[in-house]
PDB file of C-alpha atoms in Angstrom:
ATOM      1  CA  MET A   1     113.621  25.767 122.291  1.00 92.00           C
ATOM      2  CA  TRP A   2     114.394  24.292 125.691  1.00 94.00           C
ATOM      3  CA  LYS A   3     116.981  27.026 126.170  1.00 95.00           C
ATOM      4  CA  VAL A   4     114.459  29.688 125.202  1.00 95.00           C
ATOM      5  CA  GLY A   5     112.064  28.276 127.795  1.00 95.00           C
ATOM      6  CA  GLU A   6     114.758  28.238 130.443  1.00 96.00           C
ATOM      7  CA  THR A   7     115.649  31.853 129.688  1.00 96.00           C
ATOM      8  CA  ILE A   8     112.034  32.958 130.095  1.00 95.00           C
ATOM      9  CA  GLY A   9     111.664  30.914 133.266  1.00 96.00           C
ATOM     10  CA  GLU A  10     114.779  32.417 134.798  1.00 96.00           C
ATOM     11  CA  ARG A  11     113.656  35.940 133.938  1.00 96.00           C
ATOM     12  CA  GLU A  12     110.022  35.663 135.012  1.00 96.00           C
ATOM     13  CA  GLY A  13     110.238  33.059 137.765  1.00 96.00           C
ATOM     14  CA  ARG A  14     107.249  31.208 136.315  1.00 96.00           C
ATOM     15  CA  MET A  15     105.626  29.919 133.125  1.00 97.00           C
ATOM     16  CA  ASP A  16     101.852  30.050 132.879  1.00 97.00           C
ATOM     17  CA  VAL A  17     100.764  29.802 129.248  1.00 97.00           C
ATOM     18  CA  CYS A  18     102.184  28.529 125.974  1.00 97.00           C
ATOM     19  CA  ILE A  19     100.673  28.878 122.501  1.00 96.00           C
ATOM     20  CA  ALA A  20     102.513  26.612 120.062  1.00 96.00           C
ATOM     21  CA  ALA A  21     101.619  27.722 116.529  1.00 92.00           C
ATOM     22  CA  ALA A  22     103.996  26.395 113.900  1.00 89.00           C
ATOM     23  CA  GLY A  23     102.834  25.786 110.364  1.00 86.00           C
ATOM     24  CA  ILE A  24     103.949  25.682 106.743  1.00 88.00           C
ATOM     25  CA  LEU A  25     101.982  24.551 103.702  1.00 84.00           C
ATOM     26  CA  LYS A  26     103.580  23.282 100.509  1.00 85.00           C
ATOM     27  CA  SER A  27     102.091  23.543  97.035  1.00 82.00           C
ATOM     28  CA  HIS A  28      99.739  20.879  95.703  1.00 83.00           C
ATOM     29  CA  THR A  29     101.595  17.590  95.287  1.00 91.00           C
ATOM     30  CA  ASP A  30     100.112  14.249  94.293  1.00 90.00           C
ATOM     31  CA  CYS A  31     100.163  11.926  97.299  1.00 91.00           C
ATOM     32  CA  LEU A  32     101.564   9.108  95.136  1.00 94.00           C
ATOM     33  CA  GLU A  33     104.453  11.284  93.995  1.00 94.00           C
ATOM     34  CA  TYR A  34     105.135  13.172  97.209  1.00 93.00           C
ATOM     35  CA  PRO A  35     108.926  13.466  97.747  1.00 96.00           C
ATOM     36  CA  ALA A  36     110.315  12.311 101.073  1.00 96.00           C
ATOM     37  CA  LYS A  37     112.347  15.482 101.651  1.00 97.00           C
ATOM     38  CA  GLN A  38     109.366  17.778 101.173  1.00 96.00           C
ATOM     39  CA  PHE A  39     107.195  15.634 103.436  1.00 96.00           C
ATOM     40  CA  GLN A  40     109.861  15.727 106.151  1.00 97.00           C
ATOM     41  CA  GLU A  41     110.179  19.508 105.862  1.00 97.00           C
ATOM     42  CA  VAL A  42     106.494  19.914 106.665  1.00 96.00           C
ATOM     43  CA  MET A  43     106.622  17.455 109.550  1.00 96.00           C
ATOM     44  CA  ASP A  44     109.744  19.102 110.992  1.00 97.00           C
ATOM     45  CA  VAL A  45     107.949  22.437 111.311  1.00 96.00           C
ATOM     46  CA  ASN A  46     104.313  21.509 111.859  1.00 96.00           C
ATOM     47  CA  VAL A  47     104.863  18.589 114.250  1.00 97.00           C
ATOM     48  CA  ASN A  48     108.374  18.845 115.675  1.00 97.00           C
ATOM     49  CA  GLY A  49     108.145  22.616 116.016  1.00 97.00           C
ATOM     50  CA  VAL A  50     104.938  22.369 118.030  1.00 97.00           C
ATOM     51  CA  LEU A  51     106.270  19.548 120.198  1.00 98.00           C
ATOM     52  CA  PHE A  52     109.562  21.238 121.029  1.00 97.00           C
ATOM     53  CA  THR A  53     107.793  24.510 121.850  1.00 97.00           C
ATOM     54  CA  ALA A  54     105.301  22.729 124.108  1.00 98.00           C
ATOM     55  CA  GLN A  55     108.156  20.819 125.751  1.00 98.00           C
ATOM     56  CA  ALA A  56     110.077  24.017 126.442  1.00 97.00           C
ATOM     57  CA  ALA A  57     107.103  25.613 128.186  1.00 97.00           C
ATOM     58  CA  GLY A  58     105.931  22.446 129.919  1.00 98.00           C
ATOM     59  CA  ARG A  59     109.368  21.836 131.434  1.00 98.00           C
ATOM     60  CA  GLN A  60     109.243  25.260 133.079  1.00 98.00           C
ATOM     61  CA  MET A  61     105.649  24.776 134.251  1.00 98.00           C
ATOM     62  CA  ALA A  62     106.694  21.505 135.881  1.00 98.00           C
ATOM     63  CA  ARG A  63     109.801  23.121 137.320  1.00 97.00           C
ATOM     64  CA  PHE A  64     107.900  25.884 139.111  1.00 97.00           C
ATOM     65  CA  GLY A  65     105.007  23.622 140.124  1.00 96.00           C
ATOM     66  CA  ASN A  66     102.239  26.149 139.439  1.00 95.00           C
ATOM     67  CA  GLY A  67     100.527  24.246 136.655  1.00 97.00           C
ATOM     68  CA  GLY A  68      99.768  25.961 133.382  1.00 98.00           C
ATOM     69  CA  SER A  69      97.985  25.862 130.040  1.00 98.00           C
ATOM     70  CA  ILE A  70      99.520  24.748 126.743  1.00 98.00           C
ATOM     71  CA  ILE A  71      97.520  25.488 123.597  1.00 97.00           C
ATOM     72  CA  LEU A  72      98.557  23.699 120.415  1.00 97.00           C
ATOM     73  CA  ILE A  73      97.395  25.209 117.127  1.00 94.00           C
ATOM     74  CA  ALA A  74      96.255  22.433 114.802  1.00 94.00           C
ATOM     75  CA  SER A  75      93.689  22.822 112.006  1.00 88.00           C
ATOM     76  CA  MET A  76      90.354  21.508 110.864  1.00 83.00           C
ATOM     77  CA  SER A  77      92.568  19.655 108.366  1.00 81.00           C
ATOM     78  CA  GLY A  78      93.642  17.402 111.208  1.00 82.00           C
ATOM     79  CA  SER A  79      90.140  15.927 111.343  1.00 83.00           C
ATOM     80  CA  ILE A  80      88.813  16.357 107.800  1.00 77.00           C
ATOM     81  CA  THR A  81      90.274  16.590 104.307  1.00 76.00           C
ATOM     82  CA  ASN A  82      90.032  19.686 102.150  1.00 75.00           C
ATOM     83  CA  ARG A  83      88.487  18.390  98.948  1.00 74.00           C
ATOM     84  CA  ASP A  84      90.335  19.297  95.727  1.00 74.00           C
ATOM     85  CA  HIS A  85      93.527  20.170  97.637  1.00 77.00           C
ATOM     86  CA  ALA A  86      96.485  17.766  97.482  1.00 82.00           C
ATOM     87  CA  TRP A  87      97.914  18.537 100.908  1.00 81.00           C
ATOM     88  CA  VAL A  88      98.742  15.112 102.320  1.00 91.00           C
ATOM     89  CA  SER A  89     101.722  16.358 104.348  1.00 92.00           C
ATOM     90  CA  TYR A  90      99.851  19.300 105.890  1.00 90.00           C
ATOM     91  CA  ASN A  91      96.781  17.241 106.757  1.00 92.00           C
ATOM     92  CA  THR A  92      98.918  14.494 108.264  1.00 95.00           C
ATOM     93  CA  SER A  93     100.897  16.959 110.345  1.00 95.00           C
ATOM     94  CA  LYS A  94      97.833  18.648 111.797  1.00 95.00           C
ATOM     95  CA  SER A  95      96.270  15.305 112.689  1.00 95.00           C
ATOM     96  CA  ALA A  96      99.478  14.516 114.558  1.00 97.00           C
ATOM     97  CA  VAL A  97      99.171  17.750 116.529  1.00 97.00           C
ATOM     98  CA  VAL A  98      95.638  16.843 117.638  1.00 96.00           C
ATOM     99  CA  GLN A  99      96.804  13.463 118.924  1.00 97.00           C
ATOM    100  CA  MET A 100      99.874  15.076 120.475  1.00 98.00           C
ATOM    101  CA  GLY A 101      97.592  17.260 122.571  1.00 97.00           C
ATOM    102  CA  ARG A 102      95.627  14.288 123.893  1.00 97.00           C
ATOM    103  CA  SER A 103      98.774  12.355 124.737  1.00 98.00           C
ATOM    104  CA  MET A 104     100.479  15.252 126.500  1.00 98.00           C
ATOM    105  CA  ALA A 105      97.293  16.067 128.412  1.00 98.00           C
ATOM    106  CA  CYS A 106      97.179  12.585 129.921  1.00 97.00           C
ATOM    107  CA  GLU A 107     100.838  12.704 130.923  1.00 98.00           C
ATOM    108  CA  LEU A 108     100.833  16.217 132.325  1.00 98.00           C
ATOM    109  CA  GLY A 109      97.460  16.236 134.070  1.00 97.00           C
ATOM    110  CA  PRO A 110      98.916  15.154 137.438  1.00 97.00           C
ATOM    111  CA  LYS A 111     101.199  18.200 137.268  1.00 97.00           C
ATOM    112  CA  ARG A 112      98.165  20.460 136.745  1.00 97.00           C
ATOM    113  CA  ILE A 113      99.384  21.303 133.256  1.00 98.00           C
ATOM    114  CA  ARG A 114      96.489  21.423 130.787  1.00 98.00           C
ATOM    115  CA  VAL A 115      97.023  20.718 127.087  1.00 98.00           C
ATOM    116  CA  ASN A 116      94.332  21.467 124.495  1.00 97.00           C
ATOM    117  CA  THR A 117      94.281  21.919 120.720  1.00 96.00           C
ATOM    118  CA  LEU A 118      92.688  24.653 118.646  1.00 93.00           C
ATOM    119  CA  SER A 119      91.671  23.614 115.125  1.00 87.00           C
ATOM    120  CA  PRO A 120      90.573  26.651 113.111  1.00 85.00           C
ATOM    121  CA  GLY A 121      88.701  26.491 109.843  1.00 75.00           C
ATOM    122  CA  HIS A 122      89.427  28.740 106.867  1.00 79.00           C
ATOM    123  CA  ILE A 123      91.309  31.764 108.236  1.00 77.00           C
ATOM    124  CA  TYR A 124      92.983  34.517 106.226  1.00 71.00           C
ATOM    125  CA  THR A 125      96.626  34.459 107.344  1.00 77.00           C
ATOM    126  CA  THR A 126     100.017  35.096 105.776  1.00 78.00           C
ATOM    127  CA  MET A 127     100.138  31.426 104.849  1.00 77.00           C
ATOM    128  CA  THR A 128      96.705  31.174 103.228  1.00 77.00           C
ATOM    129  CA  ALA A 129      97.183  34.551 101.534  1.00 75.00           C
ATOM    130  CA  ALA A 130      99.849  32.967  99.325  1.00 77.00           C
ATOM    131  CA  TYR A 131      97.011  30.987  97.707  1.00 74.00           C
ATOM    132  CA  LEU A 132      94.068  33.304  98.078  1.00 77.00           C
ATOM    133  CA  ASP A 133      95.651  36.512  96.791  1.00 80.00           C
ATOM    134  CA  THR A 134      96.578  34.860  93.516  1.00 81.00           C
ATOM    135  CA  GLN A 135      93.406  32.817  93.154  1.00 78.00           C
ATOM    136  CA  PRO A 136      90.355  34.993  93.889  1.00 79.00           C
ATOM    137  CA  HIS A 137      88.058  32.169  92.844  1.00 81.00           C
ATOM    138  CA  LEU A 138      89.463  30.078  95.693  1.00 80.00           C
ATOM    139  CA  LEU A 139      88.531  32.729  98.239  1.00 80.00           C
ATOM    140  CA  ASP A 140      85.018  32.767  96.833  1.00 81.00           C
ATOM    141  CA  LYS A 141      84.850  28.968  97.031  1.00 81.00           C
ATOM    142  CA  TRP A 142      86.023  28.815 100.641  1.00 80.00           C
ATOM    143  CA  ALA A 143      83.658  31.609 101.618  1.00 77.00           C
ATOM    144  CA  SER A 144      80.727  29.881  99.932  1.00 79.00           C
ATOM    145  CA  LEU A 145      81.318  26.770 102.039  1.00 77.00           C
ATOM    146  CA  ASN A 146      80.866  28.784 105.219  1.00 79.00           C
ATOM    147  CA  PRO A 147      77.335  29.577 106.477  1.00 82.00           C
ATOM    148  CA  MET A 148      78.513  33.132 107.227  1.00 81.00           C
ATOM    149  CA  GLY A 149      79.590  33.601 103.619  1.00 84.00           C
ATOM    150  CA  ARG A 150      83.187  34.537 104.415  1.00 85.00           C
ATOM    151  CA  ILE A 151      86.379  33.111 105.863  1.00 79.00           C
ATOM    152  CA  GLY A 152      87.634  33.966 109.325  1.00 79.00           C
ATOM    153  CA  ARG A 153      90.176  36.431 110.708  1.00 85.00           C
ATOM    154  CA  PRO A 154      92.959  35.598 113.187  1.00 81.00           C
ATOM    155  CA  ASP A 155      91.525  38.024 115.747  1.00 87.00           C
ATOM    156  CA  GLU A 156      88.330  35.988 115.850  1.00 84.00           C
ATOM    157  CA  LEU A 157      90.241  33.206 117.608  1.00 85.00           C
ATOM    158  CA  ARG A 158      91.351  35.369 120.527  1.00 89.00           C
ATOM    159  CA  GLY A 159      88.293  34.629 122.645  1.00 91.00           C
ATOM    160  CA  VAL A 160      88.762  30.864 122.760  1.00 92.00           C
ATOM    161  CA  VAL A 161      92.534  31.273 123.215  1.00 93.00           C
ATOM    162  CA  ALA A 162      92.032  33.655 126.141  1.00 95.00           C
ATOM    163  CA  TRP A 163      89.522  31.237 127.663  1.00 95.00           C
ATOM    164  CA  LEU A 164      91.852  28.236 127.350  1.00 96.00           C
ATOM    165  CA  ALA A 165      94.693  30.261 128.840  1.00 96.00           C
ATOM    166  CA  SER A 166      92.616  31.431 131.798  1.00 96.00           C
ATOM    167  CA  ASP A 167      91.304  29.866 134.982  1.00 95.00           C
ATOM    168  CA  ALA A 168      87.854  29.760 133.372  1.00 95.00           C
ATOM    169  CA  SER A 169      88.854  26.460 131.705  1.00 96.00           C
ATOM    170  CA  THR A 170      90.694  24.716 134.531  1.00 95.00           C
ATOM    171  CA  PHE A 171      88.710  21.465 134.102  1.00 94.00           C
ATOM    172  CA  CYS A 172      89.358  21.256 130.366  1.00 95.00           C
ATOM    173  CA  THR A 173      92.322  19.348 129.041  1.00 97.00           C
ATOM    174  CA  GLY A 174      92.942  17.046 126.084  1.00 96.00           C
ATOM    175  CA  SER A 175      90.097  18.651 124.135  1.00 93.00           C
ATOM    176  CA  GLU A 176      90.051  19.774 120.533  1.00 93.00           C
ATOM    177  CA  TYR A 177      88.285  23.076 119.890  1.00 90.00           C
ATOM    178  CA  VAL A 178      87.062  23.718 116.363  1.00 84.00           C
ATOM    179  CA  PRO A 179      85.985  27.384 116.137  1.00 70.00           C
ATOM    180  CA  LEU A 180      84.378  27.603 112.727  1.00 58.00           C
ATOM    181  CA  CYS A 181      81.093  27.773 110.956  1.00 47.00           C
ATOM    182  CA  LEU A 182      81.860  24.933 108.705  1.00 44.00           C
ATOM    183  CA  LEU A 183      81.573  23.487 105.348  1.00 44.00           C
ATOM    184  CA  THR A 184      78.215  21.870 104.946  1.00 38.00           C
ATOM    185  CA  SER A 185      79.714  19.777 102.151  1.00 36.00           C
ATOM    186  CA  LEU A 186      81.851  18.057 104.771  1.00 38.00           C
ATOM    187  CA  SER A 187      78.823  17.279 106.912  1.00 33.00           C
ATOM    188  CA  LEU A 188      80.310  18.970 109.967  1.00 35.00           C
ATOM    189  CA  LEU A 189      78.243  20.971 112.391  1.00 33.00           C
ATOM    190  CA  CYS A 190      78.586  24.718 112.655  1.00 33.00           C
ATOM    191  CA  ALA A 191      80.999  25.584 115.473  1.00 34.00           C
ATOM    192  CA  ARG A 192      81.571  21.927 116.405  1.00 36.00           C
ATOM    193  CA  ARG A 193      83.443  21.607 119.693  1.00 38.00           C
ATOM    194  CA  ARG A 194      84.564  18.639 121.717  1.00 39.00           C
ATOM    195  CA  LEU A 195      84.242  20.166 125.138  1.00 37.00           C
ATOM    196  CA  CYS A 196      86.073  19.129 128.295  1.00 39.00           C
ATOM    197  CA  ARG A 197      86.484  15.465 127.498  1.00 37.00           C
ATOM    198  CA  GLY A 198      89.728  15.304 129.420  1.00 35.00           C
ATOM    199  CA  TRP A 199      91.910  15.560 126.386  1.00 33.00           C
ATOM    200  CA  MET A 200      95.899  21.578 123.990  1.00 32.00           C
ATOM    201  CA  PHE A 201     104.425  31.557 122.306  1.00 40.00           C
ATOM    202  CA  HIS A 202     106.172  30.533 119.575  1.00 40.00           C
ATOM    203  CA  ALA A 203     104.649  31.219 116.173  1.00 40.00           C
ATOM    204  CA  SER A 204     106.094  30.185 112.846  1.00 42.00           C
ATOM    205  CA  GLU A 205     103.941  30.515 109.766  1.00 42.00           C
ATOM    206  CA  GLN A 206     105.007  30.707 106.173  1.00 42.00           C
ATOM    207  CA  SER A 207     104.142  29.411 102.749  1.00 38.00           C
ATOM    208  CA  ALA A 208     106.274  27.570 100.276  1.00 39.00           C
TER     209      ALA A 208
END
């Protein structure tokens, strides 16, 4: 990934924005029986993939000295647990991404490089479709937990991503943004956001 970043930097003469969105989700596996190899596979993509992508972009931002915005895609699962879903590796990985964003934000702030995390709720993607298309009752369940009565679409995240990437959010770094109307059963507020507390494009998404 560093080489990819260098190639882009050489071609464009700058690096302004990075969206690091890497995620896989394995099938339900009991946390007491979870195999080490499978756990490592999830961490390699969901954590290492995000870190190495953010590194590649951040190195070029630091090189050119113009600052920049790095947006890490985490998940609501990094802060809460999806009841009735045995996803210990996925939840752990997304929690790591949230903390990664805070840590990188503190280190890179003096270089005017902002790092924030985006933690979506239930969104219909290629990854979630592997579950939802074969289990219609699960789609109904997820939708029923949302005050709007449906799950989200990827395009509904573009506003907050564009904002984080733009100069409209230049005083925001190290924050976690949770764009969802959430799950009253989890006792979370609708569209909860931790705004500007000082603490976020390579995409890889698949199911297994």
